[in-house]
PDB file of C-alpha atoms in Angstrom:
ATOM      1  CA  UNK A  23       6.782 -22.262  18.659  1.00 72.00           C
ATOM      2  CA  UNK A  24       6.303 -18.843  20.596  1.00 81.00           C
ATOM      3  CA  UNK A  25       3.211 -16.720  20.357  1.00 87.00           C
ATOM      4  CA  UNK A  26       2.879 -13.245  21.905  1.00 89.00           C
ATOM      5  CA  UNK A  27      -0.323 -11.025  22.045  1.00 91.00           C
ATOM      6  CA  UNK A  28       0.104  -7.727  23.356  1.00 91.00           C
ATOM      7  CA  UNK A  29      -2.589  -4.867  23.594  1.00 92.00           C
ATOM      8  CA  UNK A  30       0.064  -2.251  24.351  1.00 89.00           C
ATOM      9  CA  UNK A  31       0.706  -1.079  20.698  1.00 86.00           C
ATOM     10  CA  UNK A  32      -3.027  -1.029  19.708  1.00 91.00           C
ATOM     11  CA  UNK A  33      -5.375   1.878  19.777  1.00 92.00           C
ATOM     12  CA  UNK A  34      -7.395   1.835  22.943  1.00 89.00           C
ATOM     13  CA  UNK A  35     -10.418   1.682  21.097  1.00 90.00           C
ATOM     14  CA  UNK A  36      -9.393  -1.324  19.159  1.00 92.00           C
ATOM     15  CA  UNK A  37      -7.758  -3.131  21.886  1.00 93.00           C
ATOM     16  CA  UNK A  38     -10.482  -5.368  23.222  1.00 93.00           C
ATOM     17  CA  UNK A  39     -11.612  -6.556  19.702  1.00 93.00           C
ATOM     18  CA  UNK A  40      -7.940  -7.197  18.762  1.00 94.00           C
ATOM     19  CA  UNK A  41      -7.342  -9.397  21.969  1.00 92.00           C
ATOM     20  CA  UNK A  42     -10.758 -11.103  21.428  1.00 91.00           C
ATOM     21  CA  UNK A  43      -9.875 -12.303  18.008  1.00 91.00           C
ATOM     22  CA  UNK A  44      -6.319 -13.288  18.474  1.00 91.00           C
ATOM     23  CA  UNK A  45      -6.951 -15.239  21.666  1.00 90.00           C
ATOM     24  CA  UNK A  46      -9.879 -17.364  20.021  1.00 89.00           C
ATOM     25  CA  UNK A  47      -7.647 -18.200  17.034  1.00 87.00           C
ATOM     26  CA  UNK A  48      -4.836 -19.000  19.113  1.00 86.00           C
ATOM     27  CA  UNK A  49      -6.361 -21.119  21.886  1.00 88.00           C
ATOM     28  CA  UNK A  50      -9.918 -22.279  21.099  1.00 91.00           C
ATOM     29  CA  UNK A  51     -13.147 -20.640  19.444  1.00 92.00           C
ATOM     30  CA  UNK A  52     -14.515 -18.664  22.290  1.00 93.00           C
ATOM     31  CA  UNK A  53     -16.737 -15.758  23.218  1.00 94.00           C
ATOM     32  CA  UNK A  54     -15.031 -13.118  25.268  1.00 94.00           C
ATOM     33  CA  UNK A  55     -16.996 -10.536  27.144  1.00 92.00           C
ATOM     34  CA  UNK A  56     -15.353  -7.374  28.972  1.00 89.00           C
ATOM     35  CA  UNK A  57     -17.595  -4.888  30.803  1.00 84.00           C
ATOM     36  CA  UNK A  58     -15.095  -2.090  30.164  1.00 86.00           C
ATOM     37  CA  UNK A  59     -13.672  -2.693  26.526  1.00 89.00           C
ATOM     38  CA  UNK A  60     -12.584   0.821  26.417  1.00 86.00           C
ATOM     39  CA  UNK A  61     -10.163   0.298  29.278  1.00 87.00           C
ATOM     40  CA  UNK A  62      -9.012  -3.452  28.433  1.00 90.00           C
ATOM     41  CA  UNK A  63      -5.315  -4.181  28.437  1.00 91.00           C
ATOM     42  CA  UNK A  64      -3.706  -7.725  27.972  1.00 92.00           C
ATOM     43  CA  UNK A  65      -0.921  -9.706  27.427  1.00 93.00           C
ATOM     44  CA  UNK A  66      -0.467 -13.453  26.411  1.00 93.00           C
ATOM     45  CA  UNK A  67       2.868 -15.347  25.896  1.00 93.00           C
ATOM     46  CA  UNK A  68       2.187 -18.821  24.597  1.00 93.00           C
ATOM     47  CA  UNK A  69       4.862 -21.527  24.156  1.00 93.00           C
ATOM     48  CA  UNK A  70       4.551 -25.042  22.801  1.00 93.00           C
ATOM     49  CA  UNK A  71       6.075 -27.850  24.962  1.00 94.00           C
ATOM     50  CA  UNK A  72       5.510 -30.859  22.724  1.00 92.00           C
ATOM     51  CA  UNK A  73       2.057 -31.697  22.746  1.00 92.00           C
ATOM     52  CA  UNK A  74       1.048 -29.072  25.647  1.00 94.00           C
ATOM     53  CA  UNK A  75       0.367 -25.425  24.930  1.00 95.00           C
ATOM     54  CA  UNK A  76       1.584 -23.253  27.798  1.00 95.00           C
ATOM     55  CA  UNK A  77       0.590 -19.514  28.126  1.00 94.00           C
ATOM     56  CA  UNK A  78       1.204 -17.074  30.517  1.00 94.00           C
ATOM     57  CA  UNK A  79      -1.660 -14.386  30.644  1.00 93.00           C
ATOM     58  CA  UNK A  80      -2.304 -11.012  32.259  1.00 91.00           C
ATOM     59  CA  UNK A  81      -5.292  -9.124  31.319  1.00 91.00           C
ATOM     60  CA  UNK A  82      -8.126  -6.737  32.743  1.00 88.00           C
ATOM     61  CA  UNK A  83     -11.565  -8.442  33.930  1.00 87.00           C
ATOM     62  CA  UNK A  84     -13.169 -10.680  31.330  1.00 88.00           C
ATOM     63  CA  UNK A  85     -15.834 -13.428  30.981  1.00 90.00           C
ATOM     64  CA  UNK A  86     -15.048 -16.503  28.721  1.00 93.00           C
ATOM     65  CA  UNK A  87     -17.544 -18.674  27.328  1.00 95.00           C
ATOM     66  CA  UNK A  88     -17.625 -21.620  25.002  1.00 95.00           C
ATOM     67  CA  UNK A  89     -20.760 -22.932  23.776  1.00 95.00           C
ATOM     68  CA  UNK A  90     -22.093 -25.770  21.482  1.00 95.00           C
ATOM     69  CA  UNK A  91     -21.783 -23.490  18.433  1.00 95.00           C
ATOM     70  CA  UNK A  92     -17.937 -23.254  19.405  1.00 94.00           C
ATOM     71  CA  UNK A  93     -17.465 -26.975  19.954  1.00 95.00           C
ATOM     72  CA  UNK A  94     -19.176 -27.806  16.523  1.00 94.00           C
ATOM     73  CA  UNK A  95     -16.957 -25.176  14.973  1.00 92.00           C
ATOM     74  CA  UNK A  96     -13.825 -27.110  16.428  1.00 90.00           C
ATOM     75  CA  UNK A  97     -13.121 -29.281  19.208  1.00 91.00           C
ATOM     76  CA  UNK A  98      -9.649 -30.565  19.590  1.00 90.00           C
ATOM     77  CA  UNK A  99     -10.545 -32.451  22.745  1.00 91.00           C
ATOM     78  CA  UNK A 100      -8.385 -30.729  25.206  1.00 94.00           C
ATOM     79  CA  UNK A 101      -8.012 -30.689  29.072  1.00 94.00           C
ATOM     80  CA  UNK A 102      -7.451 -27.109  29.956  1.00 96.00           C
ATOM     81  CA  UNK A 103      -5.390 -26.453  33.078  1.00 96.00           C
ATOM     82  CA  UNK A 104      -5.644 -23.004  34.994  1.00 95.00           C
ATOM     83  CA  UNK A 105      -3.560 -21.929  37.522  1.00 95.00           C
ATOM     84  CA  UNK A 106      -4.354 -18.318  38.830  1.00 92.00           C
ATOM     85  CA  UNK A 107      -1.255 -16.208  40.128  1.00 92.00           C
ATOM     86  CA  UNK A 108      -3.146 -12.987  40.851  1.00 90.00           C
ATOM     87  CA  UNK A 109      -6.905 -12.425  41.249  1.00 89.00           C
ATOM     88  CA  UNK A 110      -9.595 -15.026  41.407  1.00 88.00           C
ATOM     89  CA  UNK A 111     -12.398 -16.554  39.260  1.00 90.00           C
ATOM     90  CA  UNK A 112     -14.761 -19.561  38.766  1.00 94.00           C
ATOM     91  CA  UNK A 113     -15.350 -21.907  36.261  1.00 95.00           C
ATOM     92  CA  UNK A 114     -18.936 -23.243  35.665  1.00 95.00           C
ATOM     93  CA  UNK A 115     -19.385 -26.569  33.462  1.00 95.00           C
ATOM     94  CA  UNK A 116     -21.828 -29.279  33.347  1.00 89.00           C
ATOM     95  CA  UNK A 117     -23.768 -27.641  36.158  1.00 85.00           C
ATOM     96  CA  UNK A 118     -20.761 -27.549  38.384  1.00 90.00           C
ATOM     97  CA  UNK A 119     -19.265 -24.512  39.630  1.00 92.00           C
ATOM     98  CA  UNK A 120     -15.617 -24.291  41.010  1.00 93.00           C
ATOM     99  CA  UNK A 121     -13.670 -21.582  42.448  1.00 92.00           C
ATOM    100  CA  UNK A 122     -10.358 -20.422  41.295  1.00 91.00           C
ATOM    101  CA  UNK A 123      -7.922 -18.930  43.682  1.00 88.00           C
ATOM    102  CA  UNK A 124      -4.395 -18.516  44.518  1.00 89.00           C
ATOM    103  CA  UNK A 125      -2.599 -22.025  45.054  1.00 90.00           C
ATOM    104  CA  UNK A 126      -5.332 -23.842  43.080  1.00 93.00           C
ATOM    105  CA  UNK A 127      -5.436 -25.849  40.076  1.00 95.00           C
ATOM    106  CA  UNK A 128      -8.639 -26.048  37.814  1.00 95.00           C
ATOM    107  CA  UNK A 129      -9.076 -28.404  35.335  1.00 95.00           C
ATOM    108  CA  UNK A 130     -11.805 -28.334  32.791  1.00 95.00           C
ATOM    109  CA  UNK A 131     -12.527 -29.688  29.126  1.00 95.00           C
ATOM    110  CA  UNK A 132     -13.035 -28.346  25.638  1.00 95.00           C
ATOM    111  CA  UNK A 133     -16.073 -30.502  24.660  1.00 94.00           C
ATOM    112  CA  UNK A 134     -18.521 -29.415  27.139  1.00 95.00           C
ATOM    113  CA  UNK A 135     -19.713 -25.776  27.127  1.00 96.00           C
ATOM    114  CA  UNK A 136     -18.276 -23.746  29.998  1.00 96.00           C
ATOM    115  CA  UNK A 137     -17.994 -20.158  31.291  1.00 96.00           C
ATOM    116  CA  UNK A 138     -14.775 -18.840  33.117  1.00 94.00           C
ATOM    117  CA  UNK A 139     -15.082 -15.538  35.023  1.00 90.00           C
ATOM    118  CA  UNK A 140     -11.812 -13.914  36.010  1.00 89.00           C
ATOM    119  CA  UNK A 141     -11.818 -11.005  38.393  1.00 85.00           C
ATOM    120  CA  UNK A 142      -8.728  -8.865  39.448  1.00 79.00           C
ATOM    121  CA  UNK A 143      -7.127  -8.517  42.755  1.00 77.00           C
ATOM    122  CA  UNK A 144      -7.252  -5.220  45.260  1.00 72.00           C
ATOM    123  CA  UNK A 145      -4.929  -3.763  42.319  1.00 71.00           C
ATOM    124  CA  UNK A 146      -7.125  -4.713  39.470  1.00 67.00           C
ATOM    125  CA  UNK A 147      -4.536  -7.233  38.101  1.00 73.00           C
ATOM    126  CA  UNK A 148      -5.325 -10.687  36.706  1.00 85.00           C
ATOM    127  CA  UNK A 149      -2.463 -12.969  36.214  1.00 91.00           C
ATOM    128  CA  UNK A 150      -2.394 -16.649  35.455  1.00 94.00           C
ATOM    129  CA  UNK A 151      -0.801 -19.741  33.685  1.00 95.00           C
ATOM    130  CA  UNK A 152      -2.989 -21.738  31.181  1.00 94.00           C
ATOM    131  CA  UNK A 153      -2.107 -25.050  29.856  1.00 96.00           C
ATOM    132  CA  UNK A 154      -3.929 -26.849  26.797  1.00 95.00           C
ATOM    133  CA  UNK A 155      -3.422 -30.675  26.843  1.00 94.00           C
ATOM    134  CA  UNK A 156      -4.645 -33.176  24.427  1.00 92.00           C
ATOM    135  CA  UNK A 157      -6.967 -35.814  26.105  1.00 89.00           C
ATOM    136  CA  UNK A 158      -5.371 -38.567  23.895  1.00 86.00           C
ATOM    137  CA  UNK A 159      -1.955 -37.998  25.383  1.00 88.00           C
ATOM    138  CA  UNK A 160      -3.118 -38.777  29.117  1.00 86.00           C
ATOM    139  CA  UNK A 161      -4.126 -42.576  28.554  1.00 76.00           C
ATOM    140  CA  UNK A 162      -6.772 -42.288  31.399  1.00 77.00           C
ATOM    141  CA  UNK A 163      -9.458 -44.648  31.715  1.00 72.00           C
ATOM    142  CA  UNK A 164     -12.820 -43.608  30.216  1.00 69.00           C
ATOM    143  CA  UNK A 165     -14.663 -42.682  33.158  1.00 65.00           C
ATOM    144  CA  UNK A 166     -11.783 -40.052  33.998  1.00 71.00           C
ATOM    145  CA  UNK A 167     -11.145 -39.044  30.111  1.00 70.00           C
ATOM    146  CA  UNK A 168     -14.835 -38.657  29.468  1.00 76.00           C
ATOM    147  CA  UNK A 169     -15.814 -36.498  32.489  1.00 82.00           C
ATOM    148  CA  UNK A 170     -17.956 -33.479  31.731  1.00 86.00           C
ATOM    149  CA  UNK A 171     -17.367 -31.179  34.843  1.00 89.00           C
ATOM    150  CA  UNK A 172     -14.208 -29.491  36.110  1.00 93.00           C
ATOM    151  CA  UNK A 173     -11.792 -30.697  38.902  1.00 92.00           C
ATOM    152  CA  UNK A 174     -10.232 -28.333  41.170  1.00 93.00           C
ATOM    153  CA  UNK A 175      -6.985 -29.485  43.457  1.00 93.00           C
ATOM    154  CA  UNK A 176      -4.633 -27.906  45.780  1.00 92.00           C
ATOM    155  CA  UNK A 177      -1.613 -26.636  44.338  1.00 91.00           C
ATOM    156  CA  UNK A 178      -0.021 -26.609  48.013  1.00 91.00           C
ATOM    157  CA  UNK A 179       0.739 -30.332  48.673  1.00 89.00           C
ATOM    158  CA  UNK A 180       1.650 -33.372  47.011  1.00 88.00           C
ATOM    159  CA  UNK A 181       1.411 -34.048  42.834  1.00 91.00           C
ATOM    160  CA  UNK A 182      -0.512 -30.703  42.718  1.00 93.00           C
ATOM    161  CA  UNK A 183       1.973 -28.483  44.264  1.00 92.00           C
ATOM    162  CA  UNK A 184       4.628 -30.342  41.982  1.00 91.00           C
ATOM    163  CA  UNK A 185       2.482 -29.539  38.769  1.00 94.00           C
ATOM    164  CA  UNK A 186       1.911 -26.134  39.873  1.00 94.00           C
ATOM    165  CA  UNK A 187       5.567 -25.458  40.409  1.00 92.00           C
ATOM    166  CA  UNK A 188       6.722 -27.085  37.291  1.00 93.00           C
ATOM    167  CA  UNK A 189       4.063 -25.247  34.939  1.00 95.00           C
ATOM    168  CA  UNK A 190       5.392 -21.910  36.957  1.00 93.00           C
ATOM    169  CA  UNK A 191       8.862 -22.692  36.093  1.00 90.00           C
ATOM    170  CA  UNK A 192       8.189 -23.440  32.318  1.00 92.00           C
ATOM    171  CA  UNK A 193       6.236 -20.284  31.851  1.00 93.00           C
ATOM    172  CA  UNK A 194       8.752 -18.104  33.712  1.00 90.00           C
ATOM    173  CA  UNK A 195      11.707 -19.361  31.527  1.00 87.00           C
ATOM    174  CA  UNK A 196       9.770 -20.337  28.518  1.00 89.00           C
ATOM    175  CA  UNK A 197      12.278 -18.550  26.212  1.00 84.00           C
ATOM    176  CA  UNK A 198      15.292 -20.176  27.757  1.00 83.00           C
ATOM    177  CA  UNK A 199      14.721 -23.748  26.594  1.00 84.00           C
ATOM    178  CA  UNK A 200      16.006 -25.338  23.544  1.00 80.00           C
ATOM    179  CA  UNK A 201      13.911 -26.858  20.844  1.00 79.00           C
ATOM    180  CA  UNK A 202      15.108 -30.293  21.975  1.00 77.00           C
ATOM    181  CA  UNK A 203      14.285 -29.905  25.643  1.00 83.00           C
ATOM    182  CA  UNK A 204      10.576 -28.777  25.255  1.00 90.00           C
ATOM    183  CA  UNK A 205       9.108 -32.053  24.185  1.00 89.00           C
ATOM    184  CA  UNK A 206      10.655 -33.493  27.146  1.00 87.00           C
ATOM    185  CA  UNK A 207       9.279 -31.007  29.332  1.00 90.00           C
ATOM    186  CA  UNK A 208       5.743 -31.333  27.828  1.00 93.00           C
ATOM    187  CA  UNK A 209       6.064 -34.905  28.562  1.00 90.00           C
ATOM    188  CA  UNK A 210       6.677 -34.140  32.389  1.00 91.00           C
ATOM    189  CA  UNK A 211       3.705 -31.992  32.320  1.00 93.00           C
ATOM    190  CA  UNK A 212       1.550 -34.981  30.862  1.00 92.00           C
ATOM    191  CA  UNK A 213       2.912 -37.282  33.564  1.00 91.00           C
ATOM    192  CA  UNK A 214       2.183 -34.898  36.483  1.00 92.00           C
ATOM    193  CA  UNK A 215      -1.349 -34.210  35.205  1.00 93.00           C
ATOM    194  CA  UNK A 216      -2.041 -37.955  34.573  1.00 91.00           C
ATOM    195  CA  UNK A 217      -0.932 -38.792  38.170  1.00 89.00           C
ATOM    196  CA  UNK A 218      -3.157 -36.027  39.591  1.00 91.00           C
ATOM    197  CA  UNK A 219      -6.287 -36.963  37.918  1.00 90.00           C
ATOM    198  CA  UNK A 220      -5.589 -40.464  38.204  1.00 86.00           C
ATOM    199  CA  UNK A 221      -5.112 -40.249  42.213  1.00 79.00           C
ATOM    200  CA  UNK A 222      -8.214 -38.125  42.405  1.00 74.00           C
ATOM    201  CA  UNK A 223     -10.141 -40.932  40.769  1.00 71.00           C
ATOM    202  CA  UNK A 224      -8.600 -43.962  42.421  1.00 69.00           C
ATOM    203  CA  UNK A 225      -7.057 -45.087  39.340  1.00 70.00           C
ATOM    204  CA  UNK A 226      -3.568 -46.587  38.771  1.00 72.00           C
ATOM    205  CA  UNK A 227      -1.214 -45.357  36.402  1.00 72.00           C
ATOM    206  CA  UNK A 228       1.330 -47.255  34.577  1.00 74.00           C
ATOM    207  CA  UNK A 229       4.952 -47.885  36.321  1.00 81.00           C
ATOM    208  CA  UNK A 230       6.488 -45.897  33.763  1.00 80.00           C
ATOM    209  CA  UNK A 231       4.410 -42.804  34.758  1.00 80.00           C
ATOM    210  CA  UNK A 232       5.082 -43.253  38.555  1.00 81.00           C
ATOM    211  CA  UNK A 233       8.736 -43.398  37.531  1.00 85.00           C
ATOM    212  CA  UNK A 234       8.804 -40.245  35.392  1.00 82.00           C
ATOM    213  CA  UNK A 235       6.608 -38.559  38.187  1.00 84.00           C
ATOM    214  CA  UNK A 236       9.281 -39.675  40.818  1.00 88.00           C
ATOM    215  CA  UNK A 237      12.205 -38.150  38.597  1.00 86.00           C
ATOM    216  CA  UNK A 238       9.954 -35.027  38.605  1.00 84.00           C
ATOM    217  CA  UNK A 239       9.828 -34.948  42.422  1.00 86.00           C
ATOM    218  CA  UNK A 240      13.701 -35.486  42.552  1.00 90.00           C
ATOM    219  CA  UNK A 241      14.346 -32.856  39.988  1.00 87.00           C
ATOM    220  CA  UNK A 242      11.873 -30.109  41.928  1.00 84.00           C
ATOM    221  CA  UNK A 243      13.783 -31.095  45.371  1.00 90.00           C
ATOM    222  CA  UNK A 244      17.054 -30.600  43.867  1.00 92.00           C
ATOM    223  CA  UNK A 245      16.153 -27.130  42.373  1.00 87.00           C
ATOM    224  CA  UNK A 246      14.874 -25.906  45.891  1.00 87.00           C
ATOM    225  CA  UNK A 247      17.890 -26.943  47.831  1.00 90.00           C
ATOM    226  CA  UNK A 248      20.405 -26.251  44.971  1.00 92.00           C
ATOM    227  CA  UNK A 249      21.873 -23.559  47.384  1.00 94.00           C
ATOM    228  CA  UNK A 250      22.625 -25.953  49.996  1.00 95.00           C
ATOM    229  CA  UNK A 251      26.273 -27.274  49.918  1.00 94.00           C
ATOM    230  CA  UNK A 252      25.406 -30.312  51.806  1.00 94.00           C
ATOM    231  CA  UNK A 253      22.993 -31.530  48.882  1.00 94.00           C
ATOM    232  CA  UNK A 254      24.180 -35.036  47.946  1.00 94.00           C
ATOM    233  CA  UNK A 255      22.654 -38.264  46.543  1.00 94.00           C
ATOM    234  CA  UNK A 256      22.288 -39.605  49.992  1.00 94.00           C
ATOM    235  CA  UNK A 257      19.942 -36.713  50.893  1.00 94.00           C
ATOM    236  CA  UNK A 258      18.181 -36.759  47.882  1.00 95.00           C
ATOM    237  CA  UNK A 259      17.378 -40.549  48.044  1.00 94.00           C
ATOM    238  CA  UNK A 260      16.615 -40.273  51.576  1.00 93.00           C
ATOM    239  CA  UNK A 261      14.074 -37.539  51.219  1.00 90.00           C
ATOM    240  CA  UNK A 262      12.366 -39.756  48.515  1.00 90.00           C
ATOM    241  CA  UNK A 263      12.476 -43.171  50.227  1.00 90.00           C
ATOM    242  CA  UNK A 264      14.684 -44.650  47.910  1.00 92.00           C
ATOM    243  CA  UNK A 265      17.977 -46.159  48.170  1.00 94.00           C
ATOM    244  CA  UNK A 266      21.164 -44.236  46.716  1.00 93.00           C
ATOM    245  CA  UNK A 267      21.739 -47.257  44.216  1.00 92.00           C
ATOM    246  CA  UNK A 268      18.089 -46.873  43.097  1.00 92.00           C
ATOM    247  CA  UNK A 269      18.524 -43.167  42.650  1.00 93.00           C
ATOM    248  CA  UNK A 270      21.710 -43.689  40.432  1.00 92.00           C
ATOM    249  CA  UNK A 271      19.532 -46.351  38.334  1.00 90.00           C
ATOM    250  CA  UNK A 272      16.916 -43.579  37.698  1.00 88.00           C
ATOM    251  CA  UNK A 273      19.652 -41.155  36.210  1.00 89.00           C
ATOM    252  CA  UNK A 274      21.089 -43.785  34.108  1.00 87.00           C
ATOM    253  CA  UNK A 275      18.951 -42.739  31.132  1.00 74.00           C
ATOM    254  CA  UNK A 276      19.661 -39.045  31.728  1.00 77.00           C
ATOM    255  CA  UNK A 277      22.437 -36.911  30.217  1.00 78.00           C
ATOM    256  CA  UNK A 278      24.172 -36.510  33.782  1.00 85.00           C
ATOM    257  CA  UNK A 279      24.931 -38.334  36.543  1.00 91.00           C
ATOM    258  CA  UNK A 280      23.159 -36.948  40.077  1.00 93.00           C
ATOM    259  CA  UNK A 281      26.155 -35.031  40.906  1.00 93.00           C
ATOM    260  CA  UNK A 282      26.996 -33.894  37.378  1.00 93.00           C
ATOM    261  CA  UNK A 283      23.556 -32.496  37.014  1.00 92.00           C
ATOM    262  CA  UNK A 284      23.482 -30.794  40.357  1.00 94.00           C
ATOM    263  CA  UNK A 285      26.975 -29.226  39.370  1.00 94.00           C
ATOM    264  CA  UNK A 286      25.730 -28.208  36.126  1.00 93.00           C
ATOM    265  CA  UNK A 287      22.684 -26.699  37.523  1.00 92.00           C
ATOM    266  CA  UNK A 288      24.631 -24.602  40.030  1.00 95.00           C
ATOM    267  CA  UNK A 289      26.991 -23.226  37.070  1.00 96.00           C
ATOM    268  CA  UNK A 290      24.260 -22.433  35.112  1.00 92.00           C
ATOM    269  CA  UNK A 291      22.393 -20.325  37.596  1.00 93.00           C
ATOM    270  CA  UNK A 292      25.820 -18.734  38.529  1.00 96.00           C
ATOM    271  CA  UNK A 293      26.177 -17.785  34.818  1.00 95.00           C
ATOM    272  CA  UNK A 294      22.977 -16.194  35.008  1.00 92.00           C
ATOM    273  CA  UNK A 295      23.816 -14.265  38.196  1.00 94.00           C
ATOM    274  CA  UNK A 296      27.185 -13.163  36.765  1.00 96.00           C
ATOM    275  CA  UNK A 297      25.398 -11.681  33.525  1.00 93.00           C
ATOM    276  CA  UNK A 298      22.835 -10.054  35.395  1.00 92.00           C
ATOM    277  CA  UNK A 299      23.588  -6.111  35.746  1.00 91.00           C
ATOM    278  CA  UNK A 300      21.477  -5.850  38.864  1.00 91.00           C
ATOM    279  CA  UNK A 301      23.776  -8.210  40.577  1.00 93.00           C
ATOM    280  CA  UNK A 302      27.027  -6.581  39.435  1.00 92.00           C
ATOM    281  CA  UNK A 303      28.006  -5.429  42.792  1.00 92.00           C
ATOM    282  CA  UNK A 304      27.721  -8.765  44.217  1.00 94.00           C
ATOM    283  CA  UNK A 305      31.400 -10.669  44.571  1.00 95.00           C
ATOM    284  CA  UNK A 306      32.010 -13.352  42.592  1.00 96.00           C
ATOM    285  CA  UNK A 307      32.588 -15.691  45.472  1.00 95.00           C
ATOM    286  CA  UNK A 308      29.128 -14.748  46.951  1.00 96.00           C
ATOM    287  CA  UNK A 309      27.616 -15.863  43.793  1.00 96.00           C
ATOM    288  CA  UNK A 310      29.362 -18.826  43.873  1.00 96.00           C
ATOM    289  CA  UNK A 311      28.216 -19.482  47.606  1.00 96.00           C
ATOM    290  CA  UNK A 312      24.649 -18.564  46.908  1.00 95.00           C
ATOM    291  CA  UNK A 313      24.402 -21.565  44.658  1.00 96.00           C
ATOM    292  CA  UNK A 314      26.205 -24.060  46.674  1.00 96.00           C
ATOM    293  CA  UNK A 315      29.790 -23.539  45.888  1.00 96.00           C
ATOM    294  CA  UNK A 316      31.871 -23.230  49.088  1.00 94.00           C
ATOM    295  CA  UNK A 317      35.573 -23.357  47.439  1.00 95.00           C
ATOM    296  CA  UNK A 318      36.124 -20.435  45.195  1.00 93.00           C
ATOM    297  CA  UNK A 319      39.166 -22.140  43.670  1.00 95.00           C
ATOM    298  CA  UNK A 320      37.102 -25.000  42.577  1.00 96.00           C
ATOM    299  CA  UNK A 321      34.285 -23.039  41.295  1.00 97.00           C
ATOM    300  CA  UNK A 322      36.371 -21.077  39.081  1.00 96.00           C
ATOM    301  CA  UNK A 323      37.950 -24.385  37.770  1.00 96.00           C
ATOM    302  CA  UNK A 324      34.536 -25.833  37.151  1.00 96.00           C
ATOM    303  CA  UNK A 325      33.263 -22.497  35.650  1.00 97.00           C
ATOM    304  CA  UNK A 326      36.209 -22.438  33.199  1.00 96.00           C
ATOM    305  CA  UNK A 327      35.918 -25.944  32.251  1.00 95.00           C
ATOM    306  CA  UNK A 328      32.045 -25.445  31.480  1.00 95.00           C
ATOM    307  CA  UNK A 329      32.296 -22.187  29.814  1.00 95.00           C
ATOM    308  CA  UNK A 330      35.560 -21.528  28.682  1.00 95.00           C
ATOM    309  CA  UNK A 331      36.697 -18.461  30.761  1.00 96.00           C
ATOM    310  CA  UNK A 332      36.974 -17.529  34.395  1.00 96.00           C
ATOM    311  CA  UNK A 333      33.870 -16.384  36.297  1.00 96.00           C
ATOM    312  CA  UNK A 334      35.280 -12.949  36.265  1.00 96.00           C
ATOM    313  CA  UNK A 335      36.250 -12.609  32.451  1.00 95.00           C
ATOM    314  CA  UNK A 336      32.404 -14.096  32.038  1.00 95.00           C
ATOM    315  CA  UNK A 337      31.012 -11.121  34.194  1.00 95.00           C
ATOM    316  CA  UNK A 338      33.173  -8.397  32.399  1.00 93.00           C
ATOM    317  CA  UNK A 339      32.217  -9.767  29.055  1.00 91.00           C
ATOM    318  CA  UNK A 340      28.563  -9.753  29.444  1.00 89.00           C
ATOM    319  CA  UNK A 341      28.385  -6.620  31.531  1.00 88.00           C
ATOM    320  CA  UNK A 342      30.366  -4.464  29.121  1.00 82.00           C
ATOM    321  CA  UNK A 343      27.869  -4.601  26.339  1.00 64.00           C
ATOM    322  CA  UNK A 344      30.089  -6.237  23.902  1.00 49.00           C
ATOM    323  CA  UNK A 345      28.707  -9.987  24.413  1.00 49.00           C
ATOM    324  CA  UNK A 346      28.321 -11.772  21.247  1.00 45.00           C
ATOM    325  CA  UNK A 347      30.036  -9.034  19.271  1.00 37.00           C
TER     326      UNK A 347
END
């Protein structure tokens, strides 16, 4: 399910109240305060990925408060994951104060009162990703799941970097996933967050969770290296300290083999570029090379097999304005 809240079409005098009411109903009962309500602007796009609700938010400076009154009104027992993209802020919960900045992940809970202050960057912009995750879905031991103060993690390395990158990818492409994919993608968010919290507290996670997190690492590695023609099962396995045989075993439960998945991803990126009017002047062979295809004839055959037409015909169809007619 997709939900969009945008103040652009609302009269300026009514924008903040409109935002405050809708955000509180969409997320959780909250009190939202602005020092300049007359100048307020905001946009939030939310998508359900199974049990995980993911939102991409941009707005003017605000303070958000969740009090005991709000908690008594409704508490679905959620962990809230905040990833700032522009601007900075702080979370105060359980007498602890943690700063939010670029490349950080802050996790706090819905069952303890909190305050969140966000401030724009030099251009006055606030942008961020916000995920809400049911506590019960994480299968964490009680000392972790009952914690009443926030966590802050680096998004520059390890599982934190993997989670930050994955949330960013989901938020940026939320409208491109099919309904059958969203639950599986949400499950990956649950696994990554479970691993992140468990490691911070020295807690073991299940072998199944470790394996799914390894798959997420492998998927992220493939996405990063997709344009490298040399990308191969051998390189992927070596980068993750596993054997090629073990890598192929991991993909047994997937829709594609390793090589087939790489090829499908490359073709999909080429397809998107060919339909992108801003790249209309880029030759087809250059589009193919950008995504790791070094043989133009091989690329054309693979593209025709996947999409039923040549790359040139696909581009003409989608840039002519008659696609889908």
